[in-house]
Amino acid sequence: VQGIGNYVAKNFPRLRVLYTDSERFTLEFVNAIQNNKVGEFSKFYRSIDVLIVDDIHFFAGKERTQDNFFHTFNSLYQAGKQIILTSDKPPRDLSQVDDRLISRFQWGLITDIKLPDFEMRMAIIQKKSRDEGIDLPIDVIEYLARHIKTNVRDIEGAIIGLIARVTFDKKPISIELAKEVVYGSKPEPTKPLSIAHIKQVVSEYYQIDID
């Protein structure tokens, strides 16, 4: 969503773009209530051309905030403005959120953004490292791609950490250094045990058939 906001700001400078998250929206709304400035608060948000709100699942249980956002949403939608929302689950699975809001959230395009697969993680690592002015060996790229499966931010963090160790500690780039960056002082995690794995190991050790 930051990328969307930056793109709009760069290519459509006349549009008013605002990025916020549900927690900040709620805090600002509470402050507006306390200072008798709800009208100003609502006027500001309804003047935005592209409103980006992150983590809307945190609106759960905040009834007055939801009511205000409902009317803000309607106002922007009717004015032909753009609204971009993110959450950790589809609208229909949001709990403690007003049905009116959920129905509004389902009006537009809903996209499930999945974690990058192995090949995509390799491509990201290669590009990010080159952007930082360093060419990582293929075995190091593969190691990082296999062991960082969370998100792009964690990948970027690992690359920055790797470059820092190379620059400041004068260490050569290697798999061992990559392990230190990924796991720090913690031991590399082992695969979880399963009944099938235990059977296989016992079978091989005693040289008897699994059956």
Short mmCIF file of C-alpha atoms in Angstrom, two decimals:
data_model
loop_
_atom_site.label_atom_id
_atom_site.label_comp_id
_atom_site.label_asym_id
_atom_site.label_seq_id
_atom_site.Cartn_x
_atom_site.Cartn_y
_atom_site.Cartn_z
CA VAL A 1 0.00 0.00 0.00
CA GLN A 2 2.92 2.34 0.55
CA GLY A 3 3.97 1.57 -3.03
CA ILE A 4 0.49 2.45 -4.29
CA GLY A 5 0.50 5.72 -2.37
CA ASN A 6 3.97 6.66 -3.64
CA TYR A 7 2.98 5.85 -7.22
CA VAL A 8 -0.14 8.02 -7.06
CA ALA A 9 1.73 10.90 -5.39
CA LYS A 10 4.44 10.79 -8.07
CA ASN A 11 2.23 10.40 -11.14
CA PHE A 12 -0.85 12.35 -10.02
CA PRO A 13 0.54 15.19 -7.87
CA ARG A 14 -2.78 17.05 -7.82
CA LEU A 15 -4.48 14.24 -5.93
CA ARG A 16 -4.52 14.26 -2.14
CA VAL A 17 -3.17 10.91 -0.95
CA LEU A 18 -3.30 9.81 2.68
CA TYR A 19 -1.89 6.66 4.26
CA THR A 20 -2.99 5.76 7.78
CA ASP A 21 -3.82 2.69 9.81
CA SER A 22 -6.87 1.76 11.84
CA GLU A 23 -5.14 2.47 15.16
CA ARG A 24 -4.13 6.00 14.13
CA PHE A 25 -7.59 6.65 12.66
CA THR A 26 -9.16 5.54 15.95
CA LEU A 27 -6.83 7.67 18.10
CA GLU A 28 -7.44 10.74 15.95
CA PHE A 29 -11.19 10.15 16.17
CA VAL A 30 -11.05 9.81 19.97
CA ASN A 31 -9.03 13.03 20.19
CA ALA A 32 -11.59 14.75 17.95
CA ILE A 33 -14.39 13.67 20.30
CA GLN A 34 -12.49 14.91 23.35
CA ASN A 35 -11.78 18.29 21.73
CA ASN A 36 -15.21 18.70 20.11
CA LYS A 37 -13.67 18.57 16.63
CA VAL A 38 -15.47 15.59 15.10
CA GLY A 39 -16.76 17.82 12.30
CA GLU A 40 -13.24 18.93 11.37
CA PHE A 41 -11.99 15.35 11.59
CA SER A 42 -14.71 14.09 9.26
CA LYS A 43 -14.26 17.00 6.84
CA PHE A 44 -10.52 16.30 6.58
CA TYR A 45 -10.90 12.60 5.80
CA ARG A 46 -13.71 13.19 3.33
CA SER A 47 -11.53 15.63 1.38
CA ILE A 48 -8.97 12.93 0.50
CA ASP A 49 -8.75 11.66 -3.10
CA VAL A 50 -6.97 8.39 -2.33
CA LEU A 51 -7.46 7.06 1.19
CA ILE A 52 -5.28 4.12 2.23
CA VAL A 53 -6.12 2.45 5.54
CA ASP A 54 -3.94 -0.39 6.82
CA ASP A 55 -5.05 -3.20 9.16
CA ILE A 56 -8.78 -2.52 9.22
CA HIS A 57 -9.30 -5.70 11.28
CA PHE A 58 -8.28 -3.58 14.29
CA PHE A 59 -11.57 -1.68 13.94
CA ALA A 60 -13.12 -4.71 15.68
CA GLY A 61 -15.24 -3.74 18.67
CA LYS A 62 -14.77 0.02 18.18
CA GLU A 63 -18.41 0.86 17.42
CA ARG A 64 -18.26 4.67 17.20
CA THR A 65 -15.08 4.56 15.12
CA GLN A 66 -16.73 2.07 12.77
CA ASP A 67 -19.79 4.32 12.48
CA ASN A 68 -17.65 7.33 11.56
CA PHE A 69 -15.61 5.32 9.07
CA PHE A 70 -18.84 3.98 7.54
CA HIS A 71 -20.01 7.51 6.75
CA THR A 72 -16.51 8.52 5.58
CA PHE A 73 -16.45 5.50 3.26
CA ASN A 74 -19.87 6.37 1.83
CA SER A 75 -18.91 10.00 1.27
CA LEU A 76 -15.69 9.13 -0.55
CA TYR A 77 -17.33 6.38 -2.59
CA GLN A 78 -20.18 8.61 -3.73
CA ALA A 79 -17.67 11.30 -4.70
CA GLY A 80 -15.82 8.82 -6.92
CA LYS A 81 -12.72 8.76 -4.73
CA GLN A 82 -10.38 5.79 -4.31
CA ILE A 83 -10.31 3.75 -1.09
CA ILE A 84 -7.67 1.08 -0.45
CA LEU A 85 -7.89 -1.15 2.62
CA THR A 86 -5.81 -4.01 4.00
CA SER A 87 -6.57 -6.65 6.61
CA ASP A 88 -5.19 -10.01 7.69
CA LYS A 89 -8.31 -11.82 6.50
CA PRO A 90 -11.12 -11.46 3.92
CA PRO A 91 -13.95 -9.03 4.81
CA ARG A 92 -16.46 -11.84 5.39
CA ASP A 93 -14.19 -13.30 8.11
CA LEU A 94 -13.81 -10.06 10.10
CA SER A 95 -15.25 -10.37 13.59
CA GLN A 96 -16.88 -7.61 15.66
CA VAL A 97 -17.14 -5.40 12.58
CA ASP A 98 -20.51 -3.91 11.58
CA ASP A 99 -22.22 -5.79 8.76
CA ARG A 100 -22.75 -2.44 7.00
CA LEU A 101 -18.99 -1.95 6.82
CA ILE A 102 -18.30 -5.51 5.72
CA SER A 103 -20.76 -5.10 2.86
CA ARG A 104 -18.95 -1.90 1.81
CA PHE A 105 -15.58 -3.64 2.00
CA GLN A 106 -16.88 -6.27 -0.42
CA TRP A 107 -17.94 -3.74 -3.06
CA GLY A 108 -14.52 -3.42 -4.63
CA LEU A 109 -11.75 -5.69 -5.86
CA ILE A 110 -10.59 -8.14 -3.18
CA THR A 111 -7.08 -9.51 -3.67
CA ASP A 112 -5.36 -12.15 -1.57
CA ILE A 113 -1.64 -11.32 -1.51
CA LYS A 114 0.24 -14.50 -0.69
CA LEU A 115 3.79 -14.90 0.55
CA PRO A 116 6.42 -15.11 -2.23
CA ASP A 117 7.37 -18.65 -3.30
CA PHE A 118 10.96 -19.95 -3.41
CA GLU A 119 11.73 -18.71 -6.93
CA MET A 120 10.26 -15.30 -6.19
CA ARG A 121 12.27 -15.06 -2.95
CA MET A 122 15.46 -15.87 -4.90
CA ALA A 123 14.69 -13.16 -7.45
CA ILE A 124 13.96 -10.64 -4.69
CA ILE A 125 17.20 -11.45 -2.84
CA GLN A 126 19.22 -11.17 -6.04
CA LYS A 127 17.70 -7.83 -6.97
CA LYS A 128 17.85 -6.33 -3.48
CA SER A 129 21.48 -7.34 -3.01
CA ARG A 130 22.45 -5.85 -6.38
CA ASP A 131 20.59 -2.67 -5.47
CA GLU A 132 22.87 -2.52 -2.42
CA GLY A 133 25.92 -2.96 -4.66
CA ILE A 134 26.76 -6.56 -3.83
CA ASP A 135 26.53 -9.78 -5.87
CA LEU A 136 25.71 -12.72 -3.61
CA PRO A 137 26.89 -16.24 -4.57
CA ILE A 138 24.08 -18.46 -5.79
CA ASP A 139 24.43 -20.86 -2.83
CA VAL A 140 23.97 -17.98 -0.38
CA ILE A 141 20.95 -16.72 -2.33
CA GLU A 142 19.40 -20.19 -2.26
CA TYR A 143 20.10 -20.56 1.46
CA LEU A 144 18.44 -17.25 2.29
CA ALA A 145 15.47 -18.06 0.03
CA ARG A 146 14.96 -21.45 1.70
CA HIS A 147 15.17 -20.16 5.26
CA ILE A 148 13.37 -16.79 5.10
CA LYS A 149 9.77 -17.60 4.21
CA THR A 150 7.94 -14.80 5.96
CA ASN A 151 7.89 -11.56 3.94
CA VAL A 152 9.95 -9.16 1.86
CA ARG A 153 10.80 -6.97 4.86
CA ASP A 154 12.53 -9.91 6.56
CA ILE A 155 14.41 -10.65 3.35
CA GLU A 156 15.59 -7.03 3.14
CA GLY A 157 16.61 -7.13 6.79
CA ALA A 158 18.69 -10.26 6.24
CA ILE A 159 20.46 -8.73 3.23
CA ILE A 160 21.24 -5.53 5.16
CA GLY A 161 22.52 -7.63 8.07
CA LEU A 162 24.69 -9.69 5.73
CA ILE A 163 26.17 -6.59 4.10
CA ALA A 164 26.84 -5.08 7.53
CA ARG A 165 28.76 -8.17 8.66
CA VAL A 166 30.80 -8.15 5.45
CA THR A 167 31.51 -4.42 5.69
CA PHE A 168 32.20 -3.95 9.40
CA ASP A 169 33.43 -7.39 10.47
CA LYS A 170 35.41 -7.92 7.25
CA LYS A 171 33.98 -11.42 6.91
CA PRO A 172 33.75 -13.17 3.53
CA ILE A 173 30.30 -13.95 2.18
CA SER A 174 29.52 -17.57 2.92
CA ILE A 175 26.77 -19.97 3.94
CA GLU A 176 28.06 -19.85 7.53
CA LEU A 177 27.76 -16.07 7.58
CA ALA A 178 24.26 -16.32 6.10
CA LYS A 179 23.32 -18.74 8.93
CA GLU A 180 24.60 -16.26 11.51
CA VAL A 181 22.51 -13.49 9.97
CA VAL A 182 19.35 -15.59 9.70
CA TYR A 183 19.49 -17.27 13.11
CA GLY A 184 21.88 -15.08 15.11
CA SER A 185 23.07 -16.94 18.16
CA LYS A 186 20.08 -19.28 18.08
CA PRO A 187 20.63 -22.81 16.77
CA GLU A 188 19.24 -23.58 13.34
CA PRO A 189 15.75 -25.01 13.90
CA THR A 190 15.22 -28.69 13.27
CA LYS A 191 12.31 -30.15 11.39
CA PRO A 192 9.36 -31.11 13.62
CA LEU A 193 9.20 -34.81 14.48
CA SER A 194 6.46 -36.98 13.05
CA ILE A 195 5.46 -40.60 13.59
CA ALA A 196 6.46 -41.42 10.00
CA HIS A 197 9.93 -39.92 10.51
CA ILE A 198 10.47 -41.79 13.79
CA LYS A 199 9.46 -45.08 12.12
CA GLN A 200 11.86 -44.42 9.28
CA VAL A 201 14.82 -43.68 11.56
CA VAL A 202 14.18 -46.70 13.80
CA SER A 203 13.73 -48.92 10.76
CA GLU A 204 17.05 -47.81 9.26
CA TYR A 205 18.93 -48.08 12.57
CA TYR A 206 17.79 -51.65 13.33
CA GLN A 207 17.69 -52.61 9.63
CA ILE A 208 14.16 -53.96 9.85
CA ASP A 209 11.15 -53.34 7.62
CA ILE A 210 8.80 -50.58 8.78
CA ASP A 211 5.83 -52.96 8.63
#
